Each structure stands twice: as structure tokens, then as C-alpha cells.
JSON list of C-alpha atoms and ligand atoms in Angstrom, two decimals:
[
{"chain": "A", "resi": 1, "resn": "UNK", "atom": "CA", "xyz": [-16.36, -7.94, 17.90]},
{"chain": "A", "resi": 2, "resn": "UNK", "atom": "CA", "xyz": [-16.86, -4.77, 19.60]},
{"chain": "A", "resi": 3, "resn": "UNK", "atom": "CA", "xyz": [-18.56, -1.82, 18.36]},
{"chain": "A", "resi": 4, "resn": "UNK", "atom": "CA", "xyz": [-17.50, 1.14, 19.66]},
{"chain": "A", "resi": 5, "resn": "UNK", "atom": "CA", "xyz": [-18.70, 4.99, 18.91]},
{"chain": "A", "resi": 6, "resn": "UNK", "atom": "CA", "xyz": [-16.30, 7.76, 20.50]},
{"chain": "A", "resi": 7, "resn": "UNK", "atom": "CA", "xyz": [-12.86, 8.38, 19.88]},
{"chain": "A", "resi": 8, "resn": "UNK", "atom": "CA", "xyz": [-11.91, 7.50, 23.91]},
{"chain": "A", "resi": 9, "resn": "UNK", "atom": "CA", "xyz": [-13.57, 4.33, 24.03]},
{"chain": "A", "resi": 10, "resn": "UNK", "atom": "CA", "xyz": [-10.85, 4.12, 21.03]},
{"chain": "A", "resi": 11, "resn": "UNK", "atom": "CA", "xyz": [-8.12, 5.38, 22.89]},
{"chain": "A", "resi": 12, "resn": "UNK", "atom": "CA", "xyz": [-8.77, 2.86, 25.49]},
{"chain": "A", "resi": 13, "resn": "UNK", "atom": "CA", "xyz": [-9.30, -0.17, 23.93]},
{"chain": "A", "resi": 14, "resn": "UNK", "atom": "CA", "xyz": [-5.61, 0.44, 21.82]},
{"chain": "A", "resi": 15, "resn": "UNK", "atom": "CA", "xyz": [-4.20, 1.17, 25.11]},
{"chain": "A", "resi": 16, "resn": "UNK", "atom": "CA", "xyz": [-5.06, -2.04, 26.47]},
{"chain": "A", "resi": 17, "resn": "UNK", "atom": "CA", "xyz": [-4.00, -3.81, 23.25]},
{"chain": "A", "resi": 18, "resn": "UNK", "atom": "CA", "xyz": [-0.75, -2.06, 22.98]},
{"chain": "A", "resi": 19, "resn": "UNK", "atom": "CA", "xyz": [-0.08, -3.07, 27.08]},
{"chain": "A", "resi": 20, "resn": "UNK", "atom": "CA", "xyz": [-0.09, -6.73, 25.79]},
{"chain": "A", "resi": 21, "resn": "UNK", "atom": "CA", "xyz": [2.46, -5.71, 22.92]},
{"chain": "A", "resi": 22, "resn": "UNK", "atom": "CA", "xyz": [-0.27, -6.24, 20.01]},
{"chain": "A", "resi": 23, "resn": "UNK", "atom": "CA", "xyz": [0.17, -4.92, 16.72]},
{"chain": "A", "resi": 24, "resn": "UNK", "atom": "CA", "xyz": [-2.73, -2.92, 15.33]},
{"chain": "A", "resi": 25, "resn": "UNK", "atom": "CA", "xyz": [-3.95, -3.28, 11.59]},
{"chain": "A", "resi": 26, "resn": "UNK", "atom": "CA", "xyz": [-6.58, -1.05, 10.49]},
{"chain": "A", "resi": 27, "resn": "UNK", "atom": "CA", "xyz": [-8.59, -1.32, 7.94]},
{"chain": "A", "resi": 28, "resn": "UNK", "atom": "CA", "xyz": [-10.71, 2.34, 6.79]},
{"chain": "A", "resi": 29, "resn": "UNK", "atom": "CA", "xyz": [-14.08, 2.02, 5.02]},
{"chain": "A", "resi": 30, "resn": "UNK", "atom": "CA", "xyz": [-17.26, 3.87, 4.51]},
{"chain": "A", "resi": 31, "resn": "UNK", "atom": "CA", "xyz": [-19.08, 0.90, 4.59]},
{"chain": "A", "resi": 32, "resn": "UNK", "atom": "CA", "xyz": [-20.85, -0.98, 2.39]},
{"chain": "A", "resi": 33, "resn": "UNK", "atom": "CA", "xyz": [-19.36, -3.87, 2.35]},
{"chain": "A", "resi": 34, "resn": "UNK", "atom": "CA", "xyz": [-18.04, -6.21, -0.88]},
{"chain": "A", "resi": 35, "resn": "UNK", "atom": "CA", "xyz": [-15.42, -8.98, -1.12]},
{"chain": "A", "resi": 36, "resn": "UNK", "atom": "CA", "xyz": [-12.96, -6.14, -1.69]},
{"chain": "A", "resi": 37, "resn": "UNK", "atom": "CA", "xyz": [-13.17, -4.65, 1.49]},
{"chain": "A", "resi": 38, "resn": "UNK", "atom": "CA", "xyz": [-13.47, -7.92, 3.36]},
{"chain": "A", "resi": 39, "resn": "UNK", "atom": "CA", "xyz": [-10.07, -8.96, 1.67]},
{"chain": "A", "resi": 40, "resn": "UNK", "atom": "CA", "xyz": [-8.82, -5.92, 3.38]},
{"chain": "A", "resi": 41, "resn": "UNK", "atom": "CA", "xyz": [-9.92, -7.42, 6.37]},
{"chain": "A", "resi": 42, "resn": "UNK", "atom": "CA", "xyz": [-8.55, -10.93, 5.83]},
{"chain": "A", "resi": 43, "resn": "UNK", "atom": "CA", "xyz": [-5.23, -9.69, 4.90]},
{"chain": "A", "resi": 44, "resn": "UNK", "atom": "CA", "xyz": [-4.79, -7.16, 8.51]},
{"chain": "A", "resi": 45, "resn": "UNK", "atom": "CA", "xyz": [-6.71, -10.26, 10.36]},
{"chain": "A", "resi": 46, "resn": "UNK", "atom": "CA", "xyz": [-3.80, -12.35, 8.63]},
{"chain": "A", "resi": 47, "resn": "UNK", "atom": "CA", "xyz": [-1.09, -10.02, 9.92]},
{"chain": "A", "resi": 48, "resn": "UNK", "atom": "CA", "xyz": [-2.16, -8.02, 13.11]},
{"chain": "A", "resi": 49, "resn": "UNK", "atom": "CA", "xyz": [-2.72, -9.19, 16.79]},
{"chain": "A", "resi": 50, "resn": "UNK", "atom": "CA", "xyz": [-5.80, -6.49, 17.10]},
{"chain": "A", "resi": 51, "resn": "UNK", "atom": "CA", "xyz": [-8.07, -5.61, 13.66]},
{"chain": "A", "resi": 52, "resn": "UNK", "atom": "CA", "xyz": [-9.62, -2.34, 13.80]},
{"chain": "A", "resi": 53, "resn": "UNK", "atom": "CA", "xyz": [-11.95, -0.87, 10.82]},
{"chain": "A", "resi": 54, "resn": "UNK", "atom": "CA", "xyz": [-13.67, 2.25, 10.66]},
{"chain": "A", "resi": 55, "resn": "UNK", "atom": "CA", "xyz": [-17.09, 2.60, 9.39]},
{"chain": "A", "resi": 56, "resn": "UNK", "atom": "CA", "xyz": [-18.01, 5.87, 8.59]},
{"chain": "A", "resi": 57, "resn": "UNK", "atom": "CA", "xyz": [-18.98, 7.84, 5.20]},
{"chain": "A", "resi": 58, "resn": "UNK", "atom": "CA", "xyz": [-16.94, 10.94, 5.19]},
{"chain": "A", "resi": 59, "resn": "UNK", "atom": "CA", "xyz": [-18.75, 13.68, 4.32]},
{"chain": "A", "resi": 60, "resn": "UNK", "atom": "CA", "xyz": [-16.23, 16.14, 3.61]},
{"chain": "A", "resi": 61, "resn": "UNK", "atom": "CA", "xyz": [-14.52, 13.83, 0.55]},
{"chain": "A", "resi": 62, "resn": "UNK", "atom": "CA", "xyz": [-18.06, 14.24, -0.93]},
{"chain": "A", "resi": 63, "resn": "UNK", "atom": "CA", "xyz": [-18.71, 17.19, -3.30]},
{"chain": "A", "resi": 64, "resn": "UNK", "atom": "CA", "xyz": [-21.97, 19.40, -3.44]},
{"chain": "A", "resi": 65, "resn": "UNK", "atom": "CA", "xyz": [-23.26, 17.02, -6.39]},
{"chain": "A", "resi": 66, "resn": "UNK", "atom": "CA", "xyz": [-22.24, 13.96, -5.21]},
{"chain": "A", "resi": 67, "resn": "UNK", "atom": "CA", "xyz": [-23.94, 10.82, -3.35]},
{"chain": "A", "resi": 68, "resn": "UNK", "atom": "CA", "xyz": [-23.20, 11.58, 0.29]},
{"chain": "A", "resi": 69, "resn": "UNK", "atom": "CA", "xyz": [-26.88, 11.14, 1.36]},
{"chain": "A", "resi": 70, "resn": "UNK", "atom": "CA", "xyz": [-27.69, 8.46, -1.13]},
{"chain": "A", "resi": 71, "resn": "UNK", "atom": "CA", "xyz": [-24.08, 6.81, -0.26]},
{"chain": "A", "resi": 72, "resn": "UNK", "atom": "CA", "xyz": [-25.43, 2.94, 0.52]},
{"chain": "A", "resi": 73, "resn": "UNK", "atom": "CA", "xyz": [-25.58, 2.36, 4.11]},
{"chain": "A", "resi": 74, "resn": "UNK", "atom": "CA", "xyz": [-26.05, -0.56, 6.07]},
{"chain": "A", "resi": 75, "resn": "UNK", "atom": "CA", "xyz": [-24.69, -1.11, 9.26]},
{"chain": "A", "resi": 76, "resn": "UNK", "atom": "CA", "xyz": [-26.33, -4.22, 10.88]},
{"chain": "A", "resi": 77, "resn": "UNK", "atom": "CA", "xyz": [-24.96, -6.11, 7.83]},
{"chain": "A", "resi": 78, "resn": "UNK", "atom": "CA", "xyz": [-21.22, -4.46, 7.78]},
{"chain": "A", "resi": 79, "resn": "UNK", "atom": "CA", "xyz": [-21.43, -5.63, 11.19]},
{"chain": "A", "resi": 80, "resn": "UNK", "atom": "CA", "xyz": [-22.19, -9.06, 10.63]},
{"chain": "A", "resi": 81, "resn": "UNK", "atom": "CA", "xyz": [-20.05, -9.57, 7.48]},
{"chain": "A", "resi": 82, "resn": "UNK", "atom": "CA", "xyz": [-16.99, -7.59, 9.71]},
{"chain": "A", "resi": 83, "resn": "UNK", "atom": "CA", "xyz": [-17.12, -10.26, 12.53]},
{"chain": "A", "resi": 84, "resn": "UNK", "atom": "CA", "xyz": [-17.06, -12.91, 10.08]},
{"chain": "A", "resi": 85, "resn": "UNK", "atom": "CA", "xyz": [-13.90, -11.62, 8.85]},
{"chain": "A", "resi": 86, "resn": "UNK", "atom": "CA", "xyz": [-12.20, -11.45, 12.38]},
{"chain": "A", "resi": 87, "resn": "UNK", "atom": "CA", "xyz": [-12.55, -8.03, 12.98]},
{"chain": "A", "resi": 88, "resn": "UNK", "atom": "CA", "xyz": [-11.89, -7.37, 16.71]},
{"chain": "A", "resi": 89, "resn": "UNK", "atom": "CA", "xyz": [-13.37, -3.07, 16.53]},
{"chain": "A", "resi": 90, "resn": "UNK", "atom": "CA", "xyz": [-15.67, -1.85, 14.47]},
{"chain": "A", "resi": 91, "resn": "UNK", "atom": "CA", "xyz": [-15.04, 2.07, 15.00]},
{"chain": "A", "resi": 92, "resn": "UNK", "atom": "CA", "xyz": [-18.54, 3.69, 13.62]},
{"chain": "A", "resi": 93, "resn": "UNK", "atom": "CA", "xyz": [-18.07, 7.11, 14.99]},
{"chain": "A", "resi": 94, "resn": "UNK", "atom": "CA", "xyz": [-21.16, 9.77, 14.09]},
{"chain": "A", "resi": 95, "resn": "UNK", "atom": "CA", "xyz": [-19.95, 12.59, 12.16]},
{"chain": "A", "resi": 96, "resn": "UNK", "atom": "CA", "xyz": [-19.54, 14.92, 15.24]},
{"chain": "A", "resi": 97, "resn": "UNK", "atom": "CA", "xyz": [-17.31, 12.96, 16.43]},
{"chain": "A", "resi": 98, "resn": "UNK", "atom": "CA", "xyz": [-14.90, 13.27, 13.81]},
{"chain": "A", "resi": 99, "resn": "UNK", "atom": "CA", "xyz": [-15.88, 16.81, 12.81]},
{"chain": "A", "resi": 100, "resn": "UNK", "atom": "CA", "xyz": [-16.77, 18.38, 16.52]},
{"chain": "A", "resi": 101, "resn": "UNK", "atom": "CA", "xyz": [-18.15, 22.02, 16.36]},
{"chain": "A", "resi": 102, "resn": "UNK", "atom": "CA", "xyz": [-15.06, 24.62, 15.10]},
{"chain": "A", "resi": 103, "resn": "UNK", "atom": "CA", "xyz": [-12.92, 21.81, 13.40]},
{"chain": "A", "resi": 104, "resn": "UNK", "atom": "CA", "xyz": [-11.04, 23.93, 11.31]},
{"chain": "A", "resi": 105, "resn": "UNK", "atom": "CA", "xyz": [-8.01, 22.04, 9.91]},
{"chain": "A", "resi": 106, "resn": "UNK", "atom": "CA", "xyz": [-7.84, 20.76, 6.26]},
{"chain": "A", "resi": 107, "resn": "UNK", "atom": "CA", "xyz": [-4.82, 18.25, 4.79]},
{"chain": "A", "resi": 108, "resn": "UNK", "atom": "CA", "xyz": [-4.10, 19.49, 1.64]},
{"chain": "A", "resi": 109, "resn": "UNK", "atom": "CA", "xyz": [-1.18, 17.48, -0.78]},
{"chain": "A", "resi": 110, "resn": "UNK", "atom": "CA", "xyz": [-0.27, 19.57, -3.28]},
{"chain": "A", "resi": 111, "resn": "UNK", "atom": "CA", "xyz": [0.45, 18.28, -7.25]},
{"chain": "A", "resi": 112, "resn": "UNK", "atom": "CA", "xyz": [-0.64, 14.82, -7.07]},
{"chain": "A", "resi": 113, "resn": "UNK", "atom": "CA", "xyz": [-4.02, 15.68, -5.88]},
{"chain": "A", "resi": 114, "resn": "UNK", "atom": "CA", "xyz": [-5.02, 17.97, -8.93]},
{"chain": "A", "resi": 115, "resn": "UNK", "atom": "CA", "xyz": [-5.10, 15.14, -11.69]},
{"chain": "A", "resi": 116, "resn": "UNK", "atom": "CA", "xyz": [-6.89, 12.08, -12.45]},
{"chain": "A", "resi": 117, "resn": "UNK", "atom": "CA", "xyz": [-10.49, 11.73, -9.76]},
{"chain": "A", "resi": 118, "resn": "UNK", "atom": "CA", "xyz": [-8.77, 15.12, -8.71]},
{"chain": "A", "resi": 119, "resn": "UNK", "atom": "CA", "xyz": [-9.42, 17.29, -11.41]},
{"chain": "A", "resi": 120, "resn": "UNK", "atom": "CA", "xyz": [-12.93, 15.59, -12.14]},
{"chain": "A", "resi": 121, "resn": "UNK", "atom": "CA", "xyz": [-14.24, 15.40, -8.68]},
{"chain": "A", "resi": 122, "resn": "UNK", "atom": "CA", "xyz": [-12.38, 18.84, -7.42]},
{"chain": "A", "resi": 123, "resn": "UNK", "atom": "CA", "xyz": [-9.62, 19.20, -4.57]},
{"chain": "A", "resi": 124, "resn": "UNK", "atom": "CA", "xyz": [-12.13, 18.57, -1.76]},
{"chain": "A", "resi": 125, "resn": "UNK", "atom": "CA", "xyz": [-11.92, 14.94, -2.88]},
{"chain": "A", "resi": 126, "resn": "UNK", "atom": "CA", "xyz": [-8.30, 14.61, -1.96]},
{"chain": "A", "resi": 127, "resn": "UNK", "atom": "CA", "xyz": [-8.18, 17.11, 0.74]},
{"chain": "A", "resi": 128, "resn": "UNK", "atom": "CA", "xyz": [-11.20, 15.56, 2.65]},
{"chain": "A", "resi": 129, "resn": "UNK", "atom": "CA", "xyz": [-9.58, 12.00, 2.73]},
{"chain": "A", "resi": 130, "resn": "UNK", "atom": "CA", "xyz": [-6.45, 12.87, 3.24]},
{"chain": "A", "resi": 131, "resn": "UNK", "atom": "CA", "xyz": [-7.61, 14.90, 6.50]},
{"chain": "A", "resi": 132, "resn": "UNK", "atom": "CA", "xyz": [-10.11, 11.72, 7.58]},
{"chain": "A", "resi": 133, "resn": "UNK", "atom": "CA", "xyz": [-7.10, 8.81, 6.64]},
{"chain": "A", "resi": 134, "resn": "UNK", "atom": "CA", "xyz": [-4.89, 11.54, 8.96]},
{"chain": "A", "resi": 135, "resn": "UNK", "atom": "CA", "xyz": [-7.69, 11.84, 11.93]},
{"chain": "A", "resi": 136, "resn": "UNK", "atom": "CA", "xyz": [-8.14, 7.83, 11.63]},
{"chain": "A", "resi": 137, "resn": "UNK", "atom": "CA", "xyz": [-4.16, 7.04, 12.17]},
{"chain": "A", "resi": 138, "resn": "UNK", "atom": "CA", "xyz": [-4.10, 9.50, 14.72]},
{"chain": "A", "resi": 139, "resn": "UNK", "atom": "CA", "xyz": [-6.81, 8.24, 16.65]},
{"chain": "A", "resi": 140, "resn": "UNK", "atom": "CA", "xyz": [-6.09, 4.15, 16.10]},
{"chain": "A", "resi": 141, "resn": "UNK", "atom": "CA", "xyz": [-2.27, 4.26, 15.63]},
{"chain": "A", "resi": 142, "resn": "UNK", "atom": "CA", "xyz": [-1.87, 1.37, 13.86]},
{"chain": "A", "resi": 143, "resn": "UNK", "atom": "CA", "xyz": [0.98, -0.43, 12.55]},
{"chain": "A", "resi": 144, "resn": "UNK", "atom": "CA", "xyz": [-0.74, -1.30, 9.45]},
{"chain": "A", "resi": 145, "resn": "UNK", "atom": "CA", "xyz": [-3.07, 0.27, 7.78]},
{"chain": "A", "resi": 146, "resn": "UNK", "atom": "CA", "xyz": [-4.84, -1.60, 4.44]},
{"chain": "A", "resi": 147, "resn": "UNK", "atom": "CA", "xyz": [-6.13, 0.31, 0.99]},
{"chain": "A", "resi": 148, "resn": "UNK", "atom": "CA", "xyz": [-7.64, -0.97, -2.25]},
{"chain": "A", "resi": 149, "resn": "UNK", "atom": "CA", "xyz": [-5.42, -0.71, -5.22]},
{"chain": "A", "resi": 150, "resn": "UNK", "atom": "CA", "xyz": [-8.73, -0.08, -6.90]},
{"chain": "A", "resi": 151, "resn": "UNK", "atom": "CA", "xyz": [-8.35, 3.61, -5.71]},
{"chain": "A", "resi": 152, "resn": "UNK", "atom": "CA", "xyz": [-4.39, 3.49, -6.71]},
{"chain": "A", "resi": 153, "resn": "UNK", "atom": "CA", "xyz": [-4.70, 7.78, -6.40]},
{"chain": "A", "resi": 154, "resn": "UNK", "atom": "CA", "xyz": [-5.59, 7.55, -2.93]},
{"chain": "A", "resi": 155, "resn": "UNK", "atom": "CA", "xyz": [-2.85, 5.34, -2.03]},
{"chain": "A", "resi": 156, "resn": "UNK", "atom": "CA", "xyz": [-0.42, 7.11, -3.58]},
{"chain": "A", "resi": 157, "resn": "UNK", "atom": "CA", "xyz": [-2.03, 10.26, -1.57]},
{"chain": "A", "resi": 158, "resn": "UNK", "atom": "CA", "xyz": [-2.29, 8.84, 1.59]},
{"chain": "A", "resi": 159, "resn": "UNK", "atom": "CA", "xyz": [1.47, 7.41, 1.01]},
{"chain": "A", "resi": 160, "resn": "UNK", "atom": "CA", "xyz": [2.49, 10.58, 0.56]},
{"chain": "A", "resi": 161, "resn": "UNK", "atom": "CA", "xyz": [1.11, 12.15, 3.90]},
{"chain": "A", "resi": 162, "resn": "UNK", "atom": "CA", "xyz": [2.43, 9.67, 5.68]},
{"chain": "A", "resi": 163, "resn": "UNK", "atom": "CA", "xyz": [5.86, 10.20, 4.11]},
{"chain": "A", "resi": 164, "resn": "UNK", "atom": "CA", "xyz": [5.30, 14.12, 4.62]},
{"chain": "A", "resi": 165, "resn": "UNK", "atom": "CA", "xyz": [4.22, 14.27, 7.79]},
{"chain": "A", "resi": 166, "resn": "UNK", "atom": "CA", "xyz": [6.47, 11.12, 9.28]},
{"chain": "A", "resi": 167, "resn": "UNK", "atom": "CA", "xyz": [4.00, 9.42, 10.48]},
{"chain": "A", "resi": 168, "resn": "UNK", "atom": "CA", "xyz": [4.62, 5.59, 11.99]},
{"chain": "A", "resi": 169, "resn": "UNK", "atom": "CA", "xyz": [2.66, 3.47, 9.93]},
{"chain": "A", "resi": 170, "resn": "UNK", "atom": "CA", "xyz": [2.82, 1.12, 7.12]},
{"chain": "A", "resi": 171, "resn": "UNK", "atom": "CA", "xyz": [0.58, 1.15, 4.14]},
{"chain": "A", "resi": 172, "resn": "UNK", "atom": "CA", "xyz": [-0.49, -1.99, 2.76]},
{"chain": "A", "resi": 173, "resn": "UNK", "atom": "CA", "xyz": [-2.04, -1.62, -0.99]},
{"chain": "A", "resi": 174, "resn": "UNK", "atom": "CA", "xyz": [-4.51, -4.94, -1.88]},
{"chain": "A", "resi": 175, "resn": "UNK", "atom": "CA", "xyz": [-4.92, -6.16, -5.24]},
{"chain": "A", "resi": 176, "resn": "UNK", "atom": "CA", "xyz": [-8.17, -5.37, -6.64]},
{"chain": "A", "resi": 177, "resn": "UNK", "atom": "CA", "xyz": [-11.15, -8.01, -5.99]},
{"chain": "A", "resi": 178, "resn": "UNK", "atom": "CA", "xyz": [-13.22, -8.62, -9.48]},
{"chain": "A", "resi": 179, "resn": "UNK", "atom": "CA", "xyz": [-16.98, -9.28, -10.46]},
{"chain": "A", "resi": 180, "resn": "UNK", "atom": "CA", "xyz": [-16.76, -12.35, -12.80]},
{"chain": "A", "resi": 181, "resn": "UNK", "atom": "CA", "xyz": [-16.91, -10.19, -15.84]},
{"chain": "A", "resi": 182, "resn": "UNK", "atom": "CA", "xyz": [-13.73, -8.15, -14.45]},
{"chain": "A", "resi": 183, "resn": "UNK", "atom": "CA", "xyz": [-15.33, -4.80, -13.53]},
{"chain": "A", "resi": 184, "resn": "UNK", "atom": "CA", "xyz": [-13.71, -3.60, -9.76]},
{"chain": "A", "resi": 185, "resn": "UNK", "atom": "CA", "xyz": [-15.97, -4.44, -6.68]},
{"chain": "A", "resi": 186, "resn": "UNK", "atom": "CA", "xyz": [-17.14, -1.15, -5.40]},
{"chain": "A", "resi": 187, "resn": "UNK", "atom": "CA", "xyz": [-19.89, -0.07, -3.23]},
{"chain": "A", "resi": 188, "resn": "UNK", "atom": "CA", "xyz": [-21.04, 2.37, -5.93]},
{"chain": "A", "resi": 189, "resn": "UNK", "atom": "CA", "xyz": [-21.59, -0.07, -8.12]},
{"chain": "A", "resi": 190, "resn": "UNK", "atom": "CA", "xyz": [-25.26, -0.49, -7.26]},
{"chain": "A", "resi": 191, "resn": "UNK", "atom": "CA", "xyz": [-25.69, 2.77, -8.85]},
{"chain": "A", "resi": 192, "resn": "UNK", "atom": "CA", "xyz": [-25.06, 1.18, -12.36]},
{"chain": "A", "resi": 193, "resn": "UNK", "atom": "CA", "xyz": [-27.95, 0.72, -14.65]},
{"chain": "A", "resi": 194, "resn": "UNK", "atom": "CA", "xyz": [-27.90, -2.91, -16.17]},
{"chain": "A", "resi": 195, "resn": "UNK", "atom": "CA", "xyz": [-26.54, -1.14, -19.77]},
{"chain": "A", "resi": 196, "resn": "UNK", "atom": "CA", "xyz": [-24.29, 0.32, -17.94]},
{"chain": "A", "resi": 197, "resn": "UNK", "atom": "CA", "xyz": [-23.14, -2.15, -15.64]},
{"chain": "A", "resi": 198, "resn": "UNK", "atom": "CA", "xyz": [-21.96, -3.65, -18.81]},
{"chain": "A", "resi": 199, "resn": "UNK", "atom": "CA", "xyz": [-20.35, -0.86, -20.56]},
{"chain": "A", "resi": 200, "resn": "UNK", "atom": "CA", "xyz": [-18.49, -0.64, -16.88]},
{"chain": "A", "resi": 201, "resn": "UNK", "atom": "CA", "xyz": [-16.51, -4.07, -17.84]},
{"chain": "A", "resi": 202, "resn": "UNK", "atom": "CA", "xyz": [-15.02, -2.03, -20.97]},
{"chain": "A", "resi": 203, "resn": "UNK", "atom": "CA", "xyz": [-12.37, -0.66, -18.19]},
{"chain": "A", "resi": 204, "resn": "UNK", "atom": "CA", "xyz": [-11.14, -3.65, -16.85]},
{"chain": "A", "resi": 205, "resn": "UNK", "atom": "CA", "xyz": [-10.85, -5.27, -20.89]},
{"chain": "A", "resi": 206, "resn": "UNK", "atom": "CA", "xyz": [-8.88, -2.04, -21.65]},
{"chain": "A", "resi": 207, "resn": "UNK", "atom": "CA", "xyz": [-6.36, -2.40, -19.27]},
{"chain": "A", "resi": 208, "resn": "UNK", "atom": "CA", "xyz": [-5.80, -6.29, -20.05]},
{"chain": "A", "resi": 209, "resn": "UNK", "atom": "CA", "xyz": [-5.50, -5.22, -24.05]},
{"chain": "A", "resi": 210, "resn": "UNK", "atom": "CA", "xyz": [-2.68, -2.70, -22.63]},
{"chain": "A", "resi": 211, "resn": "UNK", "atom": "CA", "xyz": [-1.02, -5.16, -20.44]},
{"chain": "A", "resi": 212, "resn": "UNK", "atom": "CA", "xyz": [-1.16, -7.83, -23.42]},
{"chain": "A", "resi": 213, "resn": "UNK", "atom": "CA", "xyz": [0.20, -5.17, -26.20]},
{"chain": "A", "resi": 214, "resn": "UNK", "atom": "CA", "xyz": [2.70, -4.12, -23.98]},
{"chain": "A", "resi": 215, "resn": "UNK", "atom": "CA", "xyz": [3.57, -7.78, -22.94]},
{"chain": "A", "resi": 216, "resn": "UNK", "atom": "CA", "xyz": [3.52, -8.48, -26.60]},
{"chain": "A", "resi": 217, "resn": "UNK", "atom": "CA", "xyz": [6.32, -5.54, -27.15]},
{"chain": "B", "resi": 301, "resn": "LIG", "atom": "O1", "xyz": [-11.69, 4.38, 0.26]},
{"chain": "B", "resi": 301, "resn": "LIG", "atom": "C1", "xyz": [-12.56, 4.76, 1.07]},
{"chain": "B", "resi": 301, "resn": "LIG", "atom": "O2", "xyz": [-13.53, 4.05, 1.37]},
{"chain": "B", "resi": 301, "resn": "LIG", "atom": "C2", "xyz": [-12.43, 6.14, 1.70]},
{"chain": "B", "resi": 301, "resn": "LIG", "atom": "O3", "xyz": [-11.91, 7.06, 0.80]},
{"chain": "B", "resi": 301, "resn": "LIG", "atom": "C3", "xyz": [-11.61, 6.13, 3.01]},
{"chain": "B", "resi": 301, "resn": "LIG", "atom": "C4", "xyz": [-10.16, 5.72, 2.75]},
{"chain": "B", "resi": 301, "resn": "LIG", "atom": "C5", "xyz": [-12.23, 5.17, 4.00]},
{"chain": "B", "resi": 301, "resn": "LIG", "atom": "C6", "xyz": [-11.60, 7.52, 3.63]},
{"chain": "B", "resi": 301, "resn": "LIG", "atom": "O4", "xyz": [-12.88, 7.95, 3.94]}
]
């Protein structure tokens, strides 16, 4: 596995690929790896001649209050667990090289954006993933690109630039991976106090009461 920094030692290694006629799945993290992301990373290994997955903790999906600077980080060991998985690039780009001095542009999709984690966490949320997920296609092209169903409003988001703005790649939504007492892998997770870890798991038993009333009529 190659780990590679700048968006041209990108460029080039795609280039190369796409001379042999491989197809490109990419897989886009911030890190901090679980099962969930690494299932993301089986499934584009499973279906892509070249695996690409970006490493880097966006800062501008992050608001004021939130955990940008005490997001988990640990590169040595996303390395190790990525080339396990089969991962051919790990793209871990420093922030100036996604955001260079004067960036100035902002993807912004309107309506479905303002509910759910978008009212609560504010349109920057949205707006600053949808802008990365944009930079990240532009910059790997991939045929495939791989999400967590576990963030179903992002999909749908990031489905809906790429339907907007016509842009040639699939979207692949994974089912959610699962702790043993059903609450959603997630890097964040290590933030949860041990009562709340457990209060966490009410989530997961809501949504199978809903599925079984609803299965039940
Ligand atoms: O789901 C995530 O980890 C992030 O929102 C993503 C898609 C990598 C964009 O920064």
C-alpha cells in the first residue's frame, strides 16, 4: 500500500491505473478506523481493480463546538488496519492541501440539508462534506465510491450532488456494522461514558421495535 500526500502524486498514480483500464473504488474516511469502515474497504477491494481511501478529518464539516481537535486520530494504525484490508492508496493529504490559501468555493444542497444532523449540527455540516466528498471525486475519479448507511443523510446528500452536478460515479451505501449489543460502530463512540454507552443501544432497540410493529401490521 502506498501512502501518498499531494493531490499530483494522486493524479498520477490514477493515471497510471486508468492506462491499464482499472476501475477505481474509493472509499472516504476521517480515520479512525472500526469494522465499519474496513467493510467499506472489503466491499470496493471486492469490486475495484485499484482501492483508494482518503484519510483526512475535514475541518470545515466541524462546527465551532464540535470535536475537530479532539477528533481520534491515529494514523500508523489506519495504516496498518488499511493494508490489511487490500487497500492499494491511502490518500492522507494535510489540510492545505485540500483547503490551499484563498479556497473560496462552498457546495451547498438546498432542502435536504436543513433537517435531521442538519438542523442540530447547522448547515456547515452538510455544506462542508458535500464540498470535501466533491473535492475527493474530483481529485480520485472513481467509479465507485463507498458510504456507511449509518450516516443515511449524508448519502442521500452526497447522492444528490452527484445527481445535480452529473458527476460519473456510482455510490455504493453499506449496511451498518454493529457492536454486539446493536449500537452503530462509529469512531465517536469512544467519547461515550460507560452509562452512556449503554443508554446509546436504546437507538438501535427502537428501530427493531418499529421494524417488528410495523412487520406485525
Ligand atoms: O463520513 C465521514 O467520515 C465523512 O463525513 C466523509 C464522508 C469522509 C467526509 O469528510
Amino acid at each position: 500500500m502506498r501512502i501518498l500526500r499531494t493531490i499530483p502524486e494522486v493524479r498520477a498514480a490514477i493515471r497510471e491505473a486508468r492506462v491499464g483500464g482499472a476501475t477505481i473504488g474509493l472509499v472516504p474516511t476521517m480515520g479512525a478506523f472500526h469494522d465499519g469502515h474496513l467493510s467499506l474497504m472489503r466491499a470496493a477491494r471486492a469490486a475495484s481493480d485499484l482501492v483508494v481511501v482518503s484519510l483526512f478529518v475535514n475541518p470545515t464539516q466541524f462546527g465551532a463546538n464540535e470535536d475537530l481537535s479532539a477528533y481520534p486520530r491515529d494514523e500508523a494504525r489506519d495504516a496498518a488496519l488499511a493494508e490489511a484490508a487490500g487497500v492499494d492508496i491511502l490518500f492522507a493529504p494535510a489540510p492545505s492541501e485540500i483547503y490551499p490559501e484563498g479556497f473560496a468555493t462552498n457546495i451547498h444542497v438546498a432542502g435536504l440539508t436543513d433537517v435531521l444532523d442538519g438542523a442540530s449540527r447547522g448547515a456547515h455540516h452538510f455544506d462542508g462534506v458535500a464540498t470535501v466528498v466533491t473535492k475527493l471525486f474530483g481529485i480520485v475519479r472513481p467509479d465507485t465510491a463507498y458510504f456507511g448507511q449509518k450516516d443515511a443523510q449524508q448519502v442521500l446528500v452526497v447522492r444528490r450532488v452527484v445527481r445535480d452536478l452529473d458527476l460519473d460515479v456510482r455510490i455504493v451505501a453499506c449496511p451498518i456494522v454493529r457492536e454486539a449489543d446493536g449500537l452503530a460502530m462509529s469512531s465517536r463512540n469512544v467519547y461515550l461514558d460507560p452509562a452512556a454507552r449503554v443508554q446509546a443501544t436504546a437507538l438501535n432497540r427502537a428501530l427493531d421495535a418499529g421494524a417488528a410493529v410495523f412487520e406485525a401490521g
